Short mmCIF file of C-alpha atoms and ligand atoms in Angstrom, two decimals:
data_model
loop_
_atom_site.label_atom_id
_atom_site.label_comp_id
_atom_site.label_asym_id
_atom_site.label_seq_id
_atom_site.Cartn_x
_atom_site.Cartn_y
_atom_site.Cartn_z
CA MET W 1427 117.08 112.33 79.17
CA SER W 1428 116.11 108.88 80.43
CA THR W 1429 113.21 107.02 78.90
CA LEU W 1430 112.69 105.24 82.23
CA PHE W 1431 110.74 106.37 85.24
CA THR W 1432 113.16 107.61 87.85
CA ASN W 1433 111.70 105.44 90.61
CA TYR W 1434 115.11 103.82 91.15
CA ALA W 1435 118.08 105.93 92.26
CA ARG W 1436 120.40 104.12 89.87
CA ARG W 1437 124.17 104.12 90.24
CA SER W 1438 126.11 105.00 87.09
CA VAL W 1439 127.66 101.59 86.50
CA HIS W 1440 126.59 99.43 83.57
CA LEU W 1441 127.19 95.78 84.45
CA VAL W 1442 127.41 93.47 81.46
CA ARG W 1443 128.84 90.16 82.65
CA GLY W 1444 129.36 88.09 85.78
CA GLU W 1445 131.12 84.98 86.98
CA GLY W 1446 130.88 83.69 90.54
CA THR W 1447 131.26 86.58 92.98
CA ARG W 1448 132.63 88.95 90.32
CA VAL W 1449 130.80 91.22 87.89
CA TYR W 1450 132.26 93.34 85.10
CA ASP W 1451 131.14 96.68 83.68
CA ASP W 1452 131.19 97.87 80.07
CA ASN W 1453 134.81 99.00 80.52
CA ASN W 1454 135.70 95.52 81.75
CA LYS W 1455 136.32 96.84 85.26
CA ALA W 1456 135.84 94.04 87.81
CA TYR W 1457 133.80 94.34 91.01
CA LEU W 1458 133.31 91.96 93.90
CA ASP W 1459 129.55 91.66 94.14
CA PHE W 1460 128.60 91.76 97.81
CA THR W 1461 124.99 92.62 96.92
CA SER W 1462 124.10 89.43 94.98
CA GLY W 1463 121.47 91.52 93.22
CA ILE W 1464 119.91 92.12 96.68
CA ALA W 1465 120.19 88.58 98.08
CA VAL W 1466 119.15 86.94 94.81
CA VAL W 1467 122.17 85.45 93.05
CA SER W 1468 122.84 82.99 95.86
CA LEU W 1469 125.04 80.64 93.80
CA GLY W 1470 126.96 83.50 92.21
CA HIS W 1471 126.77 84.74 88.64
CA ALA W 1472 126.52 82.30 85.71
CA HIS W 1473 126.77 79.21 87.91
CA PRO W 1474 127.31 76.25 85.53
CA SER W 1475 124.52 74.14 87.10
CA ILE W 1476 121.99 76.94 86.67
CA VAL W 1477 123.13 77.81 83.16
CA ASP W 1478 122.74 74.15 82.30
CA ALA W 1479 119.24 73.97 83.85
CA VAL W 1480 118.11 77.01 81.83
CA LYS W 1481 119.54 75.63 78.61
CA LYS W 1482 117.99 72.19 79.04
CA GLN W 1483 114.55 73.42 80.06
CA SER W 1484 114.46 76.22 77.48
CA GLU W 1485 114.76 73.63 74.72
CA LYS W 1486 111.89 71.54 76.16
CA LEU W 1487 109.08 73.76 77.44
CA TRP W 1488 108.88 77.30 78.77
CA HIS W 1489 105.34 77.91 79.72
CA THR W 1490 102.00 76.11 79.97
CA SER W 1491 99.94 78.16 82.51
CA ASN W 1492 98.42 76.53 85.56
CA LEU W 1493 95.59 74.96 83.59
CA PHE W 1494 97.56 71.71 83.66
CA GLU W 1495 99.05 69.55 86.39
CA SER W 1496 102.69 70.02 87.24
CA PRO W 1497 104.75 67.21 88.78
CA GLU W 1498 107.69 69.64 88.59
CA GLN W 1499 105.94 72.12 90.91
CA GLU W 1500 104.99 69.21 93.22
CA MET W 1501 108.62 68.13 93.38
CA LEU W 1502 109.95 71.64 94.09
CA ALA W 1503 107.28 72.06 96.77
CA LYS W 1504 108.33 68.79 98.37
CA THR W 1505 111.98 69.83 98.41
CA LEU W 1506 111.12 73.20 99.97
CA MET W 1507 108.82 71.69 102.60
CA LYS W 1508 111.01 68.84 103.82
CA GLY W 1509 111.51 69.20 107.57
CA THR W 1510 109.05 72.12 107.86
CA PRO W 1511 105.47 72.40 109.20
CA PHE W 1512 104.23 73.16 105.66
CA SER W 1513 102.51 70.81 103.26
CA ARG W 1514 101.04 73.09 100.57
CA ALA W 1515 102.71 75.47 98.13
CA PHE W 1516 101.65 78.21 95.75
CA PHE W 1517 104.15 79.52 93.19
CA CYS W 1518 104.31 83.09 91.92
CA ASN W 1519 106.88 85.52 90.55
CA SER W 1520 108.09 87.83 93.32
CA GLY W 1521 108.25 88.50 97.02
CA ALA W 1522 105.43 91.01 96.99
CA GLU W 1523 103.20 88.53 95.19
CA ALA W 1524 104.01 85.79 97.70
CA ASN W 1525 103.05 88.17 100.50
CA GLU W 1526 99.79 89.13 98.75
CA ALA W 1527 98.93 85.44 98.64
CA ALA W 1528 99.77 85.10 102.34
CA ILE W 1529 97.59 88.09 103.28
CA LYS W 1530 94.65 86.80 101.25
CA LEU W 1531 94.99 83.26 102.60
CA ALA W 1532 95.19 84.44 106.22
CA ARG W 1533 92.07 86.58 105.81
CA LYS W 1534 90.10 83.90 104.02
CA HIS W 1535 91.02 81.13 106.43
CA THR W 1536 90.29 83.06 109.61
CA GLY W 1537 87.45 85.24 108.31
CA LYS W 1538 89.21 88.09 110.16
CA GLN W 1539 90.82 91.22 108.78
CA VAL W 1540 93.56 92.52 111.02
CA ILE W 1541 97.20 91.60 110.43
CA ILE W 1542 99.83 92.76 112.89
CA THR W 1543 103.12 93.86 111.29
CA PHE W 1544 106.22 95.65 112.58
CA GLU W 1545 107.98 98.99 112.27
CA GLN W 1546 110.99 98.91 109.91
CA SER W 1547 109.58 95.84 108.17
CA PHE W 1548 109.56 95.53 104.39
CA HIS W 1549 107.07 93.30 102.59
CA GLY W 1550 107.00 94.68 99.03
CA ARG W 1551 105.46 97.36 96.83
CA THR W 1552 102.06 96.07 95.78
CA PHE W 1553 99.09 97.54 97.63
CA GLY W 1554 98.68 94.88 100.29
CA ALA W 1555 102.40 94.33 100.80
CA MET W 1556 103.00 98.09 100.90
CA SER W 1557 100.23 98.54 103.47
CA ALA W 1558 101.86 95.80 105.56
CA THR W 1559 105.26 97.49 105.40
CA GLY W 1560 106.37 99.41 108.49
CA GLN W 1561 108.24 102.23 106.73
CA GLU W 1562 106.58 105.56 105.95
CA LYS W 1563 108.92 106.33 103.03
CA VAL W 1564 107.54 103.29 101.17
CA LYS W 1565 103.93 104.49 101.53
CA PHE W 1566 104.38 108.24 101.12
CA GLY W 1567 101.89 109.76 98.67
CA PHE W 1568 100.04 106.50 97.97
CA GLY W 1569 97.43 106.69 100.72
CA PRO W 1570 95.05 105.70 102.02
CA MET W 1571 96.59 102.32 102.81
CA LEU W 1572 94.55 99.17 103.42
CA GLU W 1573 93.29 99.88 106.89
CA THR W 1574 93.57 96.58 108.65
CA PHE W 1575 97.31 96.40 109.27
CA ARG W 1576 98.35 97.18 112.82
CA THR W 1577 102.01 98.15 112.70
CA ILE W 1578 103.76 98.12 116.08
CA PRO W 1579 107.39 98.32 117.35
CA PHE W 1580 109.52 95.23 116.65
CA ASN W 1581 110.79 93.16 119.59
CA ASP W 1582 108.33 94.87 121.95
CA SER W 1583 106.28 92.23 123.77
CA ARG W 1584 104.06 94.73 125.57
CA ALA W 1585 103.13 96.51 122.37
CA LEU W 1586 102.27 93.13 120.88
CA GLU W 1587 100.07 92.11 123.80
CA ALA W 1588 98.25 95.44 123.57
CA ALA W 1589 97.67 95.01 119.81
CA VAL W 1590 96.02 91.60 120.04
CA ASP W 1591 92.24 91.29 120.05
CA GLU W 1592 89.61 89.01 118.50
CA ASP W 1593 89.85 90.73 115.10
CA VAL W 1594 93.44 89.62 114.53
CA ALA W 1595 93.92 87.07 111.75
CA ALA W 1596 97.71 86.91 111.69
CA ILE W 1597 101.05 88.25 112.82
CA MET W 1598 103.42 88.82 109.90
CA LEU W 1599 107.15 89.27 110.42
CA GLU W 1600 110.68 89.03 109.13
CA VAL W 1601 112.93 87.02 111.45
CA ILE W 1602 115.71 89.39 110.38
CA GLN W 1603 114.49 92.69 108.91
CA GLY W 1604 116.66 92.93 105.80
CA GLU W 1605 115.72 96.26 104.22
CA GLY W 1606 114.90 97.88 107.55
CA GLY W 1607 118.41 97.71 109.01
CA VAL W 1608 119.32 94.02 109.59
CA ASN W 1609 117.35 93.86 112.85
CA THR W 1610 117.12 90.35 114.30
CA ILE W 1611 114.20 89.11 116.36
CA THR W 1612 115.04 88.51 120.03
CA PRO W 1613 114.45 85.00 121.45
CA GLU W 1614 112.01 86.50 123.99
CA PHE W 1615 109.94 88.16 121.28
CA ALA W 1616 109.84 85.00 119.16
CA SER W 1617 108.54 83.12 122.22
CA LYS W 1618 105.94 85.80 122.83
CA ILE W 1619 104.68 85.66 119.23
CA GLN W 1620 104.50 81.88 119.34
CA GLU W 1621 102.64 81.94 122.66
CA ILE W 1622 100.14 84.56 121.48
CA CYS W 1623 99.48 82.74 118.20
CA MET W 1624 98.87 79.44 119.97
CA ALA W 1625 96.65 80.91 122.67
CA ASN W 1626 94.46 82.92 120.28
CA GLY W 1627 94.35 80.85 117.10
CA ILE W 1628 96.27 83.60 115.29
CA LEU W 1629 98.28 82.63 112.22
CA CYS W 1630 102.03 83.24 112.12
CA ILE W 1631 103.34 84.40 108.74
CA VAL W 1632 107.11 84.56 108.25
CA ASP W 1633 108.32 86.63 105.33
CA GLU W 1634 111.53 84.82 104.34
CA VAL W 1635 111.81 86.50 100.97
CA GLN W 1636 115.29 87.76 101.93
CA THR W 1637 116.30 85.36 104.72
CA GLY W 1638 115.19 82.07 103.14
CA ILE W 1639 117.03 79.49 101.00
CA GLY W 1640 120.25 79.30 103.00
CA ARG W 1641 120.96 83.02 103.39
CA THR W 1642 121.30 82.79 107.19
CA GLY W 1643 123.12 79.45 107.25
CA SER W 1644 120.01 77.31 107.67
CA LYS W 1645 117.35 76.59 105.06
CA TYR W 1646 115.06 79.19 106.62
CA ALA W 1647 115.76 81.79 109.28
CA TYR W 1648 112.77 80.82 111.46
CA GLU W 1649 114.64 77.58 112.21
CA HIS W 1650 116.95 79.62 114.46
CA THR W 1651 113.89 80.50 116.61
CA VAL W 1652 111.03 78.80 118.46
CA LEU W 1653 108.53 80.01 115.84
CA GLN W 1654 106.28 77.43 114.22
CA PRO W 1655 104.91 79.44 111.32
CA ASP W 1656 101.67 78.61 109.54
CA ILE W 1657 102.66 80.43 106.36
CA MET W 1658 106.05 81.28 104.85
CA THR W 1659 106.87 83.42 101.83
CA LEU W 1660 109.94 83.07 99.60
CA ALA W 1661 111.39 84.73 96.50
CA LYS W 1662 114.78 86.46 96.02
CA GLY W 1663 117.32 83.61 96.47
CA LEU W 1664 114.86 80.92 95.39
CA GLY W 1665 115.56 81.34 91.67
CA GLY W 1666 119.24 82.28 91.92
CA GLY W 1667 118.49 85.20 89.56
CA PHE W 1668 115.46 83.80 87.76
CA PRO W 1669 112.19 85.42 88.93
CA ILE W 1670 110.14 83.07 91.10
CA GLY W 1671 108.33 83.37 94.43
CA ALA W 1672 106.48 80.93 96.63
CA MET W 1673 104.06 80.79 99.53
CA LEU W 1674 104.11 77.68 101.69
CA GLY W 1675 101.31 76.86 104.10
CA HIS W 1676 100.16 74.43 106.76
CA GLU W 1677 97.75 71.67 105.76
CA LYS W 1678 94.90 73.22 107.78
CA LEU W 1679 94.87 76.13 105.29
CA ALA W 1680 94.46 73.95 102.20
CA GLU W 1681 90.70 74.32 101.82
CA SER W 1682 90.77 78.10 101.94
CA PHE W 1683 92.66 78.23 98.64
CA GLY W 1684 90.35 75.99 96.62
CA PRO W 1685 89.83 76.12 92.83
CA GLY W 1686 89.40 79.65 91.49
CA THR W 1687 90.31 81.49 94.68
CA HIS W 1688 93.74 82.77 93.70
CA GLY W 1689 96.20 82.55 90.84
CA THR W 1690 98.76 84.05 88.51
CA THR W 1691 99.53 83.36 84.86
CA PHE W 1692 103.30 82.96 85.06
CA GLY W 1693 103.49 81.45 88.56
CA GLY W 1694 105.66 78.33 88.74
CA ASN W 1695 106.20 78.07 85.01
CA PRO W 1696 108.42 75.18 83.86
CA LEU W 1697 111.49 77.35 83.23
CA ALA W 1698 111.35 79.05 86.64
CA VAL W 1699 110.68 75.78 88.44
CA ALA W 1700 113.55 73.95 86.72
CA VAL W 1701 115.96 76.68 87.78
CA ALA W 1702 114.64 76.89 91.35
CA GLN W 1703 114.86 73.12 91.74
CA THR W 1704 118.53 73.27 90.75
CA VAL W 1705 119.22 76.10 93.21
CA VAL W 1706 117.40 74.47 96.10
CA ASP W 1707 118.96 71.03 95.57
CA TYR W 1708 122.36 72.71 95.66
CA VAL W 1709 121.79 74.97 98.66
CA PHE W 1710 119.95 72.44 100.85
CA GLU W 1711 122.93 70.03 100.94
CA GLU W 1712 123.94 69.86 104.60
CA GLU W 1713 127.57 70.43 103.74
CA PHE W 1714 126.74 73.53 101.70
CA LEU W 1715 124.79 75.04 104.59
CA SER W 1716 127.54 74.34 107.13
CA GLU W 1717 129.99 76.02 104.73
CA VAL W 1718 127.75 79.10 104.77
CA GLU W 1719 127.89 79.06 108.60
CA ARG W 1720 131.66 78.69 108.56
CA LYS W 1721 132.15 81.51 106.07
CA SER W 1722 129.80 83.69 108.09
CA THR W 1723 131.85 83.21 111.25
CA TYR W 1724 135.03 83.92 109.30
CA LEU W 1725 133.59 87.10 107.76
CA MET W 1726 132.14 88.42 111.01
CA GLU W 1727 135.33 87.79 113.00
CA LYS W 1728 137.46 89.45 110.34
CA LEU W 1729 135.10 92.42 110.16
CA LYS W 1730 135.31 92.89 113.92
CA ASP W 1731 139.12 92.77 113.82
CA SER W 1732 139.51 95.02 110.78
CA LEU W 1733 137.02 97.63 111.91
CA ALA W 1734 137.87 97.52 115.61
CA ASN W 1735 138.82 101.21 115.58
CA ASN W 1736 135.58 102.34 113.94
CA HIS W 1737 132.45 102.99 115.96
CA ILE W 1738 130.41 100.22 114.44
CA GLU W 1739 128.22 97.29 115.37
CA ILE W 1740 128.06 94.02 113.42
CA LEU W 1741 124.51 92.70 112.87
CA GLY W 1742 122.80 89.76 111.23
CA LYS W 1743 123.32 86.07 110.70
CA GLY W 1744 124.83 83.81 108.06
CA LEU W 1745 125.65 85.86 104.98
CA LEU W 1746 123.05 88.54 105.70
CA ILE W 1747 125.33 90.92 107.58
CA GLY W 1748 124.92 94.55 108.60
CA ILE W 1749 127.52 97.05 109.73
CA ARG W 1750 125.76 99.74 111.73
CA CYS W 1751 127.69 103.00 111.58
CA THR W 1752 127.18 106.26 113.43
CA ASP W 1753 126.77 108.30 110.21
CA GLU W 1754 125.11 107.97 106.82
CA VAL W 1755 126.79 105.18 104.86
CA THR W 1756 126.04 106.38 101.30
CA PRO W 1757 129.52 107.96 100.88
CA ILE W 1758 131.25 104.74 101.97
CA ILE W 1759 129.22 102.72 99.49
CA SER W 1760 130.21 105.10 96.65
CA ILE W 1761 133.89 104.90 97.55
CA ALA W 1762 133.74 101.10 97.81
CA GLU W 1763 132.18 100.96 94.35
CA GLU W 1764 135.09 102.98 92.92
CA GLU W 1765 137.46 100.60 94.68
CA GLY W 1766 135.70 97.62 93.08
CA LEU W 1767 133.36 96.41 95.83
CA LEU W 1768 129.58 96.51 95.44
CA LEU W 1769 127.55 96.98 98.62
CA VAL W 1770 123.97 97.88 99.47
CA GLN W 1771 122.41 99.89 102.30
CA ALA W 1772 119.79 98.90 104.85
CA GLY W 1773 118.37 102.14 106.14
CA PRO W 1774 120.57 105.26 106.34
CA ASN W 1775 123.22 103.96 108.75
CA VAL W 1776 123.70 100.29 107.92
CA ILE W 1777 125.97 98.80 105.25
CA ARG W 1778 124.59 95.44 104.17
CA LEU W 1779 126.85 92.59 103.05
CA LEU W 1780 125.06 89.99 100.92
CA PRO W 1781 127.74 88.00 99.09
CA PRO W 1782 126.76 84.96 97.04
CA LEU W 1783 126.56 81.93 99.34
CA THR W 1784 129.35 80.46 97.20
CA VAL W 1785 131.80 83.28 98.11
CA SER W 1786 135.35 82.07 98.87
CA GLU W 1787 137.51 82.94 101.88
CA GLN W 1788 139.93 84.70 99.57
CA GLU W 1789 137.12 86.86 98.19
CA ILE W 1790 136.04 87.66 101.74
CA ASP W 1791 139.61 88.77 102.54
CA GLU W 1792 139.67 90.94 99.42
CA ALA W 1793 136.30 92.50 100.18
CA ILE W 1794 137.27 93.31 103.75
CA ALA W 1795 140.50 94.97 102.58
CA LEU W 1796 138.51 97.13 100.13
CA LEU W 1797 135.88 97.93 102.74
CA THR W 1798 138.47 98.92 105.33
CA THR W 1799 140.09 101.26 102.81
CA SER W 1800 136.72 102.75 101.87
CA MET W 1801 135.85 103.42 105.49
CA ARG W 1802 139.20 105.07 106.13
CA VAL W 1803 138.85 107.62 103.32
CA PRO W 1804 137.39 110.70 104.99
CA SER W 1805 134.01 111.67 103.58
CA GLN W 1806 133.36 115.37 103.14
C1 PLP Y 936 112.61 92.15 98.77
C2 PLP Y 936 111.62 91.79 99.78
C3 PLP Y 936 110.25 91.71 99.47
C4 PLP Y 936 109.69 92.10 98.12
O1 PLP Y 936 110.13 91.24 97.13
P1 PLP Y 936 109.91 91.64 95.56
O2 PLP Y 936 110.37 90.41 94.84
O3 PLP Y 936 110.78 92.83 95.33
O4 PLP Y 936 108.48 91.93 95.39
C5 PLP Y 936 109.37 91.28 100.45
N1 PLP Y 936 109.80 90.95 101.67
C6 PLP Y 936 111.12 91.01 102.02
C7 PLP Y 936 111.53 90.60 103.38
C8 PLP Y 936 112.06 91.44 101.09
O5 PLP Y 936 113.34 91.53 101.44
#
């Protein structure tokens, strides 16, 4: 009997080691990791630069709390904010926590309560983030939710217009809904959100916990749209496997998070910040990002060719890719795992591909061969 709560439906593989795109189980069986620990290990496993950053910082200083000033946090913030509308940062430990900070900041700044969110969205498992999430299965049994989230259909401009009134503090969205099925915002809907926010003084919050830090081929996914967000949240890929989250905000919001308003003990501790700085410096190189774009095009084209006879649709952007199938994809994911390819779902019918951003063309070829085989094996 397990000593752990069974809140995760765990697969029966015990991974013990990783290098680049490959991970190995306790029988030394190799797998191509096209999950990246759910969009986290963006530079692959045991990347030498990250290992080095951990070693160096772990011998100097691990933790101080936020009682003291931190030029290291300032520097990471500056790197993250370059070329964005943001000029303030708050560091925390996870995506849900970054979203909690965003919800609190939006309420405090506007003095209003309502936040509009979207069906199929995912914002995390804490009470505020769960209430914001547009998926019933996430909330089931935990009610009542916080009441002031208005959750409406995604990419539906009329529903959005109908949901706006003077009580609305913010609109909170994922530019690509990662967990909810790799659903991308339409250009029309992005324009509508931007227009409504501008006209009504409503804040725009982009949750880039999954899409940020190079995952879609640009630093942040909102850059592919006309959105000019006031707040952005990050986590997952930011630490390359080390837990860290961040909320970035526009200068006009600075006063609403004055001394004593919000905080967290571990947030932005020296070890986490040293690792994140290494990851971000690496990923934000222009050449690195254009490589991600190139590999994305290569992967998507090859997928279309290889799966041309299947009834599928390819979704997503950069290296956040979905394959929408007509049936449940769980059996395919199990077969792929036996074949040595790790994949993750996004909703019942979508296979999600999230390779490390450092994946090679050869590894892409290998993964597609394994995937094609797995999709050919008839499921019972
Ligand atoms: C994973 C995810 C979260 C939650 O992040 P945690 O670190 O698990 O709390 C929030 N928003 C999005 C878009 C995510 O993909």
